[in-house]
Amino acid sequence: MDTDLSQTDAGQLGSEIREVRKARGLTLNDLSAAVSCSTAYLSRIELGSAKVSSDLLQEISSALSVAPNWFFPKQSGNGPLERKHVVRAENRRALSGMYTRTAEELGFEDELLSSTLSGQCYLILSRFRPGAGTPPDPLEGYTFEGEQHAIVLTGEVELRLGDEIIVLREGDSFSYPSMIAHRFRNRTKKEATMVWAMSPIRISW
């Protein structure tokens, strides 16, 4: 990590740490138990009223299973609102490395399109490599509380939703409660891409 913490905006850094912690489903007490820092001090860090040393940031990053550089998104633009809320294509942050399952098992790789992990939902871009997403058990599917909405931008993706197998092609879209068991795969020889809106925020696939 080559970021100069002395020049880092403490409020922005604290906000990024809080977003990832909540997306992991962890409390301040949970995170404090995993690092050499009190719950009270962690709270101050997240509020932007306390500085973070390089060593402590490394501990926090490790406890949250994220690279330290995640907390320093690249922002560009002429005004503060543009820099805060607009994500240029070249500045997207990868999400797949933060998941508990590998890209090979899931069958796709994700990039965060939203400028933040806070709020009620978030937007992601998924890339399905050709032939990717073969599950260990054909009947296995993922279930969790929330909802998913998506549109296929390019290619073709097979959706297993409950007991049904549905082929989605370019321009097709869908919405469903994510308590229905679901799984995706790309059976074709071409990459497929989808844009998702998901709620609530979670990065614990």
XYZ file of C-alpha atoms in Angstrom:
205
model
C 0.000 0.000 0.000
C 1.588 3.267 -1.125
C -1.062 5.678 0.178
C 0.211 8.494 2.399
C -2.091 8.189 5.407
C -1.014 11.586 6.688
C -2.638 13.140 3.609
C -5.719 10.920 3.645
C -9.124 12.374 4.435
C -9.991 10.736 7.766
C -13.727 11.048 7.193
C -13.577 9.345 3.798
C -11.374 6.534 5.099
C -13.598 5.995 8.127
C -16.677 5.880 5.940
C -15.098 3.263 3.654
C -14.147 1.081 6.640
C -17.677 1.321 8.060
C -19.230 0.394 4.695
C -17.148 -2.771 4.331
C -17.690 -3.776 7.960
C -21.460 -3.489 7.590
C -21.429 -5.255 4.225
C -19.628 -8.112 5.985
C -22.374 -8.196 8.612
C -19.952 -7.337 11.436
C -20.488 -5.115 14.461
C -17.876 -2.768 15.880
C -17.351 -5.271 18.690
C -16.762 -8.052 16.155
C -14.108 -6.048 14.333
C -12.497 -4.839 17.558
C -12.067 -8.445 18.706
C -10.056 -9.155 15.550
C -7.697 -6.171 15.711
C -5.547 -4.426 18.327
C -7.957 -1.558 18.781
C -10.817 -0.828 21.166
C -14.413 -0.595 20.034
C -14.489 3.056 21.093
C -11.424 3.908 19.011
C -12.794 2.034 15.998
C -15.968 4.067 16.311
C -13.910 7.267 16.238
C -12.047 6.022 13.168
C -15.305 5.360 11.344
C -16.587 8.795 12.308
C -13.394 10.364 10.952
C -12.277 11.793 14.285
C -9.261 9.510 14.755
C -6.283 8.750 12.546
C -5.321 5.266 11.396
C -1.742 4.027 11.363
C -0.494 1.886 8.493
C -0.170 -1.105 10.825
C -3.717 -0.739 12.164
C -5.122 -0.291 8.662
C -3.380 -3.516 7.651
C -5.013 -5.290 10.610
C -8.440 -3.895 9.743
C -8.014 -4.863 6.096
C -7.020 -8.393 7.037
C -9.957 -8.747 9.440
C -12.347 -7.562 6.715
C -10.693 -9.743 4.033
C -10.054 -6.820 1.722
C -6.934 -5.254 0.228
C -5.957 -2.006 2.003
C -6.181 -0.068 -1.251
C -9.923 -0.775 -1.386
C -10.375 2.028 1.144
C -8.872 4.562 -1.267
C -11.085 4.598 -4.373
C -9.777 6.539 -7.346
C -11.945 9.583 -7.875
C -11.828 12.125 -10.680
C -13.848 15.141 -11.747
C -14.020 18.902 -11.558
C -16.338 19.264 -8.590
C -16.656 17.566 -5.176
C -20.042 16.025 -6.000
C -18.729 14.563 -9.251
C -15.693 13.111 -7.492
C -17.848 11.639 -4.728
C -20.737 10.201 -6.718
C -19.487 9.417 -10.235
C -17.442 6.280 -10.975
C -15.440 6.479 -14.195
C -15.032 3.171 -16.022
C -11.300 3.091 -15.355
C -11.846 3.668 -11.624
C -14.158 0.736 -10.849
C -13.264 -1.422 -7.864
C -13.186 -5.226 -8.126
C -15.518 -7.071 -5.761
C -14.724 -10.707 -6.525
C -11.586 -10.826 -4.395
C -13.717 -9.954 -1.360
C -16.097 -12.904 -1.720
C -15.829 -16.079 0.348
C -16.207 -18.196 -2.812
C -13.797 -18.114 -5.733
C -14.630 -16.714 -9.158
C -14.189 -20.237 -10.531
C -16.886 -21.596 -8.222
C -19.265 -18.682 -8.716
C -18.738 -18.512 -12.459
C -18.407 -14.735 -12.657
C -16.277 -11.772 -11.631
C -17.795 -8.552 -10.298
C -16.943 -4.873 -10.412
C -18.646 -2.265 -8.244
C -20.512 0.292 -10.352
C -21.882 2.222 -7.390
C -19.746 4.891 -5.788
C -20.393 3.454 -2.339
C -21.425 0.337 -0.417
C -23.704 2.372 1.821
C -27.395 2.814 1.183
C -30.133 0.276 0.548
C -28.809 -1.325 -2.649
C -25.798 -1.385 -4.911
C -25.038 -1.799 -8.601
C -22.479 -4.253 -9.985
C -21.189 -5.476 -13.343
C -20.684 -9.236 -13.687
C -18.495 -10.879 -16.324
C -19.141 -14.553 -17.063
C -16.176 -16.211 -18.752
C -16.974 -18.807 -21.437
C -17.936 -22.138 -19.909
C -17.744 -20.795 -16.348
C -20.011 -21.556 -13.437
C -20.319 -25.340 -13.313
C -21.545 -26.084 -9.776
C -20.203 -28.988 -7.664
C -23.801 -30.237 -7.439
C -26.172 -29.370 -10.284
C -28.966 -28.789 -7.772
C -26.989 -26.467 -5.522
C -28.190 -22.882 -5.413
C -27.576 -19.818 -3.298
C -30.225 -18.360 -1.017
C -30.144 -15.290 1.195
C -32.507 -12.524 2.258
C -32.977 -9.705 -0.193
C -33.755 -9.201 -3.858
C -31.904 -9.166 -7.162
C -32.597 -7.334 -10.414
C -30.442 -7.588 -13.545
C -30.210 -7.169 -17.291
C -28.015 -9.142 -19.682
C -25.860 -6.732 -21.647
C -24.005 -9.209 -23.833
C -23.910 -12.937 -24.439
C -26.052 -15.670 -22.931
C -26.370 -16.869 -19.340
C -28.193 -19.866 -17.901
C -30.142 -19.119 -14.726
C -31.207 -21.976 -12.485
C -34.050 -20.510 -10.434
C -35.618 -22.966 -8.056
C -36.272 -26.102 -10.129
C -36.356 -24.229 -13.429
C -33.549 -23.659 -15.942
C -33.917 -20.367 -17.796
C -31.751 -19.139 -20.666
C -31.179 -15.373 -20.600
C -29.987 -13.573 -23.710
C -28.870 -10.043 -24.530
C -31.537 -7.549 -23.455
C -33.373 -9.989 -21.156
C -33.916 -8.840 -17.584
C -35.282 -10.346 -14.384
C -36.194 -9.687 -10.769
C -36.678 -12.165 -7.949
C -36.449 -12.480 -4.164
C -33.059 -14.021 -3.451
C -34.567 -16.509 -1.010
C -35.362 -18.530 -4.142
C -32.385 -20.838 -4.736
C -30.445 -19.544 -7.730
C -27.297 -20.254 -9.686
C -25.752 -18.951 -12.923
C -23.462 -20.341 -15.577
C -22.224 -19.482 -19.031
C -22.433 -22.554 -21.265
C -21.352 -20.700 -24.404
C -17.929 -19.977 -25.899
C -18.339 -16.198 -25.569
C -18.125 -13.932 -22.531
C -21.425 -12.696 -21.115
C -22.002 -9.577 -19.032
C -24.825 -8.487 -16.741
C -25.563 -5.395 -14.677
C -27.167 -6.028 -11.301
C -29.000 -4.077 -8.647
C -28.931 -5.955 -5.356
C -30.397 -5.304 -1.931
C -29.422 -5.353 0.842
C -25.697 -4.636 0.636
C -23.706 -7.838 1.167
C -20.277 -9.076 0.087
C -20.247 -12.473 1.773
C -21.095 -14.750 -1.168
